[in-house]
mmCIF file of C-alpha atoms in Angstrom:
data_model
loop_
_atom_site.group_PDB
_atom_site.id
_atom_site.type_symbol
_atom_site.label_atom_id
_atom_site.label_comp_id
_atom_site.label_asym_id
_atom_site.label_seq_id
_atom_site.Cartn_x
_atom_site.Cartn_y
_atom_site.Cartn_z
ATOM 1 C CA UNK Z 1 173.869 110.248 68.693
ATOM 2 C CA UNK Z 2 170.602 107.831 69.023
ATOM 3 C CA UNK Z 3 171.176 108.779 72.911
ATOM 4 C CA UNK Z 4 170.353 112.309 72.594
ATOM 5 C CA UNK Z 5 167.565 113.345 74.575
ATOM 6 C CA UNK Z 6 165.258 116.718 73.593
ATOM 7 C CA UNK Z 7 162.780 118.396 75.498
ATOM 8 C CA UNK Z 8 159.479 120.037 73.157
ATOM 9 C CA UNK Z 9 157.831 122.802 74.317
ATOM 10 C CA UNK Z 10 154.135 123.846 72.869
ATOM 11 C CA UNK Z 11 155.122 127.175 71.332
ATOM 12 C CA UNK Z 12 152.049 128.648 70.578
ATOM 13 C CA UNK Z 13 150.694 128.283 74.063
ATOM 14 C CA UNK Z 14 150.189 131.540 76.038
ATOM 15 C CA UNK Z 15 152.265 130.743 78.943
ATOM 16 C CA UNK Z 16 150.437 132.343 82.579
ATOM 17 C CA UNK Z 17 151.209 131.853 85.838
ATOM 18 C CA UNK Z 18 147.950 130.001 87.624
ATOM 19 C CA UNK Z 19 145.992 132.598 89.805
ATOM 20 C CA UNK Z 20 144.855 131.140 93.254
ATOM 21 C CA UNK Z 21 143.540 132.496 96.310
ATOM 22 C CA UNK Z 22 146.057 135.474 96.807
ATOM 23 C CA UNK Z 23 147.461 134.381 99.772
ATOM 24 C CA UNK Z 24 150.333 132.698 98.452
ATOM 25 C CA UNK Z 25 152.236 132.734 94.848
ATOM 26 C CA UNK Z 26 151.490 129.487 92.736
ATOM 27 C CA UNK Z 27 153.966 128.193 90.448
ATOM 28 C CA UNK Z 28 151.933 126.211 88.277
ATOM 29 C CA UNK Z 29 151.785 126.904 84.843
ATOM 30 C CA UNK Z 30 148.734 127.565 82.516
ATOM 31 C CA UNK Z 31 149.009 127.162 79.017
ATOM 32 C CA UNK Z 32 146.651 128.828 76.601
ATOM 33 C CA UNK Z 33 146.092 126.897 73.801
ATOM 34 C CA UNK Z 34 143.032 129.302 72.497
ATOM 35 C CA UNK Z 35 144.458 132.664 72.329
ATOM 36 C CA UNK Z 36 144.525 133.474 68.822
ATOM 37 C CA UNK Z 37 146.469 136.476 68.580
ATOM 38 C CA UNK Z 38 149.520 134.809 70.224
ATOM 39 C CA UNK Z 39 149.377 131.813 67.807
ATOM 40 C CA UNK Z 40 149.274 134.651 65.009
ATOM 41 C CA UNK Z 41 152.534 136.266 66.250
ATOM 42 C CA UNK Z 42 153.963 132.702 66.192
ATOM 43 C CA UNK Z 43 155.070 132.734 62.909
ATOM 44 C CA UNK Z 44 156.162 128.786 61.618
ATOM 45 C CA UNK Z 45 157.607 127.762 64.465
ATOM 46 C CA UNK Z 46 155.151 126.220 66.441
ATOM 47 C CA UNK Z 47 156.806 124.035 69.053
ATOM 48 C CA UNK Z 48 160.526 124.804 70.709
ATOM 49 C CA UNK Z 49 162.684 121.864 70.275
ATOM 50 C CA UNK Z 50 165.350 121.720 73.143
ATOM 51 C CA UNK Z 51 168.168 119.571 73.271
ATOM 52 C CA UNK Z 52 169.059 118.472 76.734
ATOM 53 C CA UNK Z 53 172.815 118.509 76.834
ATOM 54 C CA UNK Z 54 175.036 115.705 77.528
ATOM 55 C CA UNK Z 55 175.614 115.862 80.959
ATOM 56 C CA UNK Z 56 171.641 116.255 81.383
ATOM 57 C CA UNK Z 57 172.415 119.517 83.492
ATOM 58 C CA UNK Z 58 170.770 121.988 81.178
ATOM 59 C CA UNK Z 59 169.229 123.010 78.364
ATOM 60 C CA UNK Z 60 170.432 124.064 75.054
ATOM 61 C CA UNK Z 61 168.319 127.366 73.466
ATOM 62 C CA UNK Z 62 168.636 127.009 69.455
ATOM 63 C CA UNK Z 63 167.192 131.243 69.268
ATOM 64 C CA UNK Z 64 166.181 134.115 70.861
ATOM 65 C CA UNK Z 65 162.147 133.045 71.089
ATOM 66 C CA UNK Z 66 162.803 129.926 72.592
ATOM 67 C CA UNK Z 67 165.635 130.886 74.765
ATOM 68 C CA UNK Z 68 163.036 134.054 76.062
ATOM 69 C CA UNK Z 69 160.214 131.505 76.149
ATOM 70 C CA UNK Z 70 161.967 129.104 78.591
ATOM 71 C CA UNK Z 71 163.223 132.068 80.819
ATOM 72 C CA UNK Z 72 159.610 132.784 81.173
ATOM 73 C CA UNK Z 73 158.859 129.202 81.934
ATOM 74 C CA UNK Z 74 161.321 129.304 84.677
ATOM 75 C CA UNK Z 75 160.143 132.287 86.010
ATOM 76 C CA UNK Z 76 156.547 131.577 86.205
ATOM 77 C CA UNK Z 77 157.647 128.149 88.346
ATOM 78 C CA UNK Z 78 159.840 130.080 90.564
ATOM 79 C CA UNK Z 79 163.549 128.443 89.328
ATOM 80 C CA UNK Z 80 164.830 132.584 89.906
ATOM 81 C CA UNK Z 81 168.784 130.988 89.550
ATOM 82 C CA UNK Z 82 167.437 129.588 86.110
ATOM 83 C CA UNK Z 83 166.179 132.790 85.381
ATOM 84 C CA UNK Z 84 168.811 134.685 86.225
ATOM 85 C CA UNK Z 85 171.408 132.506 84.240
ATOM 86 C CA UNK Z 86 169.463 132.770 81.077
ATOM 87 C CA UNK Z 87 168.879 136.597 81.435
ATOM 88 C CA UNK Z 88 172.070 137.924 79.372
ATOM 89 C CA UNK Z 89 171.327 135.290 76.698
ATOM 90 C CA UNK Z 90 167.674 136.581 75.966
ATOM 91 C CA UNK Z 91 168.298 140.337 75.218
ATOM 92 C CA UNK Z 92 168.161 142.041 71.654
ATOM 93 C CA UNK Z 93 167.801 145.281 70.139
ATOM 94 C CA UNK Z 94 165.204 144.009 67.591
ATOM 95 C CA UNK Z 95 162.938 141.994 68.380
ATOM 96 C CA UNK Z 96 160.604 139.880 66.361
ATOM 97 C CA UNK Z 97 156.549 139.616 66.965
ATOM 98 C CA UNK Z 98 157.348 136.317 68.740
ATOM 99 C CA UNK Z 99 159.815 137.792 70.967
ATOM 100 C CA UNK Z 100 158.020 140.848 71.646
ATOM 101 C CA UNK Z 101 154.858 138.910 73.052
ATOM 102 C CA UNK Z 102 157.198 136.350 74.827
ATOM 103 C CA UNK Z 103 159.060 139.564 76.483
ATOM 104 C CA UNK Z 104 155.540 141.105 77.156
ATOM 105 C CA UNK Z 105 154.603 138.168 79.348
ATOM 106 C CA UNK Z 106 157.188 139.495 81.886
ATOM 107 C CA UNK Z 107 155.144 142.302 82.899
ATOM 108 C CA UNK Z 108 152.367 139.987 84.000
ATOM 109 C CA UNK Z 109 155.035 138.064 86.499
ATOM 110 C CA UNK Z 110 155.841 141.610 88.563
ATOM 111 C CA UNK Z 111 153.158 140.742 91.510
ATOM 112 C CA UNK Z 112 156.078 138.345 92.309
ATOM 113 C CA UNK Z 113 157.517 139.174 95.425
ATOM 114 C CA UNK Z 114 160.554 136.757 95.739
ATOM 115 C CA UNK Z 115 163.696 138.035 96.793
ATOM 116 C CA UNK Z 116 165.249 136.504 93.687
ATOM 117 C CA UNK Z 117 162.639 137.648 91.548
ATOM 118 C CA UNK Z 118 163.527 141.176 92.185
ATOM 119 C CA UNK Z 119 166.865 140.179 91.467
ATOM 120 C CA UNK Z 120 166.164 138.694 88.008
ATOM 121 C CA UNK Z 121 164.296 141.438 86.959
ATOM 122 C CA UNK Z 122 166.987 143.810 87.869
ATOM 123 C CA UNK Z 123 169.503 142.037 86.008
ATOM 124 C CA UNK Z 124 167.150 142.208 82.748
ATOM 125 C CA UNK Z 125 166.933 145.957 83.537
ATOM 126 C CA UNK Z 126 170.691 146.538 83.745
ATOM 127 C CA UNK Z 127 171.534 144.303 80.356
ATOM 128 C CA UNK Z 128 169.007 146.035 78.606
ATOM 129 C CA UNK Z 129 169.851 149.051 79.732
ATOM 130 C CA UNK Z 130 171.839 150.566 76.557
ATOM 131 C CA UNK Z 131 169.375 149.411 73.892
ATOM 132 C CA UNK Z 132 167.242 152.412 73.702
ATOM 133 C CA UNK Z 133 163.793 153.020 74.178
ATOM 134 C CA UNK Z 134 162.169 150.829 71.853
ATOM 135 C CA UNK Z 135 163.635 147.745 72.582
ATOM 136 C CA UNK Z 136 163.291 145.756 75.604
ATOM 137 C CA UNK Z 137 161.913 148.177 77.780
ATOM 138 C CA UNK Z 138 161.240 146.154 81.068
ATOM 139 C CA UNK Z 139 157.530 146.929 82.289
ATOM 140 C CA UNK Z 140 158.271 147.704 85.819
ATOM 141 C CA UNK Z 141 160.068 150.190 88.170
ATOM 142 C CA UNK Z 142 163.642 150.052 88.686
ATOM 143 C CA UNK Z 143 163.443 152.317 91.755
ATOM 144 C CA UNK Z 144 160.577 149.895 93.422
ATOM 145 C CA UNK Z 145 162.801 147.029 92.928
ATOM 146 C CA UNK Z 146 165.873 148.092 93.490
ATOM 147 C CA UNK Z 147 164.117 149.130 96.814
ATOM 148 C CA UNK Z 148 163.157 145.772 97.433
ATOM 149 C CA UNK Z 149 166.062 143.959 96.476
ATOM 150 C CA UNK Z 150 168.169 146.195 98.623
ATOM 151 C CA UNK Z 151 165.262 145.044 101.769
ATOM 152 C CA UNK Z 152 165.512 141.729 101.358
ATOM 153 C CA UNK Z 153 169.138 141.368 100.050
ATOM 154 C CA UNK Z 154 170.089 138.752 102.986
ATOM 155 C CA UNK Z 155 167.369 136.470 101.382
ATOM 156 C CA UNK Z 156 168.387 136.847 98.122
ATOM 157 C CA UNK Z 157 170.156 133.684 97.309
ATOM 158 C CA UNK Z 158 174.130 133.971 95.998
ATOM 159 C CA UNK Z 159 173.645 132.486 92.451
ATOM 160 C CA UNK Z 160 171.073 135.505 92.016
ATOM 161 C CA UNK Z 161 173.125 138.295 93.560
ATOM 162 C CA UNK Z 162 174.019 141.167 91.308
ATOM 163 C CA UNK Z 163 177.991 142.182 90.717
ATOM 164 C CA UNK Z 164 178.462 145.997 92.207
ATOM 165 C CA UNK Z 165 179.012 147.172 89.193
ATOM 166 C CA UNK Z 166 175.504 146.372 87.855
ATOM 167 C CA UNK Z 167 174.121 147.979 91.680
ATOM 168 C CA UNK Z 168 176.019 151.115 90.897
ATOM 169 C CA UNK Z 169 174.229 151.212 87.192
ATOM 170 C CA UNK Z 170 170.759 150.174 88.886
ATOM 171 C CA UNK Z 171 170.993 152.655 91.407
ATOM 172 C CA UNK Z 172 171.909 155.385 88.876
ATOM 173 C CA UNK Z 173 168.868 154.205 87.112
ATOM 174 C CA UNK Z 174 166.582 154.661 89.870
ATOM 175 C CA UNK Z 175 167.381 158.896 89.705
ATOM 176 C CA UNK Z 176 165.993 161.796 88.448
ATOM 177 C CA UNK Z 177 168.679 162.421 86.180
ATOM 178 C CA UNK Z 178 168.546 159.250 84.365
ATOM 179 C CA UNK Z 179 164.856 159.841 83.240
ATOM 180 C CA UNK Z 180 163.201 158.352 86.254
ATOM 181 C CA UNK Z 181 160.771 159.412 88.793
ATOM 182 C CA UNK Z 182 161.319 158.948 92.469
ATOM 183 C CA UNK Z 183 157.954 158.774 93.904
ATOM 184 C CA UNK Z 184 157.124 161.645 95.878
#
């Protein structure tokens, strides 16, 4: 027990992906110490406390926030096989304030063009696919990514490859019948 090892994590830090030039992607992270109506959806948690687990191979997520807040912390630095691991752990039909705005930050990581990253978002769109429309409802196009993914499916990397049954869903998802719109 005096061996354990935890990482902490600055909860009420707006986590954003650095901005640079625009010719390539960064992956560093920028954390917003200042922005006051994140801290305010914070409630008293203010740090994540994550245990590392014994065989120092991964993390363990004690809730939803801080298992949604380190998904977004591996997506902003590009570790998409993290990502898509932790996606089926971080979905819920109610969601707090906290895990609202840490959900929210997703739609501010679409300009990523990975061939993974199309794949985790995907994935989020197919497990949160049943919860209705108020809950979880991913801020980007299935169609457009499903499009992409299916362009660049040799690059996408095996760990992040979706099963056929969740490309069958997706690509039901991306029609008129299911409530989207195919762009004309």
């Amino acid at each position: 027990e005096d061996n354990d090892l935890f990482v902490l994590i600055p909860g009420c830090a707006l986590p954003r992906r650095l901005h640079v030039d625009g010719s390539h992607l960064s992956v560093q992270v920028l954390l917003d110490r200042r922005n006051q109506e994140w801290i305010n959806n914070m409630g008293e948690i203010r740090c994540y406390l994550y245990p590392v687990h014994s065989s120092k191979s991964f993390l363990i997520t004690p809730s939803l926030a801080s298992s949604m807040y380190l998904m977004v912390m591996y997506f902003i630095t590009g570790a998409y096989q993290e990502v898509y691991k932790m996606v089926e752990s971080c979905v819920s039909e109610d969601l707090t304030s906290e895990e609202l705005q840490i959900f929210n930050q997703l739609e501010f990581l679409g300009n990523d063009n990975h061939p993974d990253a199309h794949a985790c978002r995907l994935k989020l769109s197919a497990v949160t696919v049943g919860l209705g429309e108020s809950a979880m409802k991913c801020p980007w196009s299935v169609y457009e990514e499903m499009l992409e993914y299916v362009k660049k499916y040799d690059y996408v990397s095996s760990a992040c490859r979706l099963t056929t049954e969740e490309e069958l869903l997706l690509l039901k998802m991306s029609t008129p019948s299911f409530g989207y719109r195919l762009p004309t």
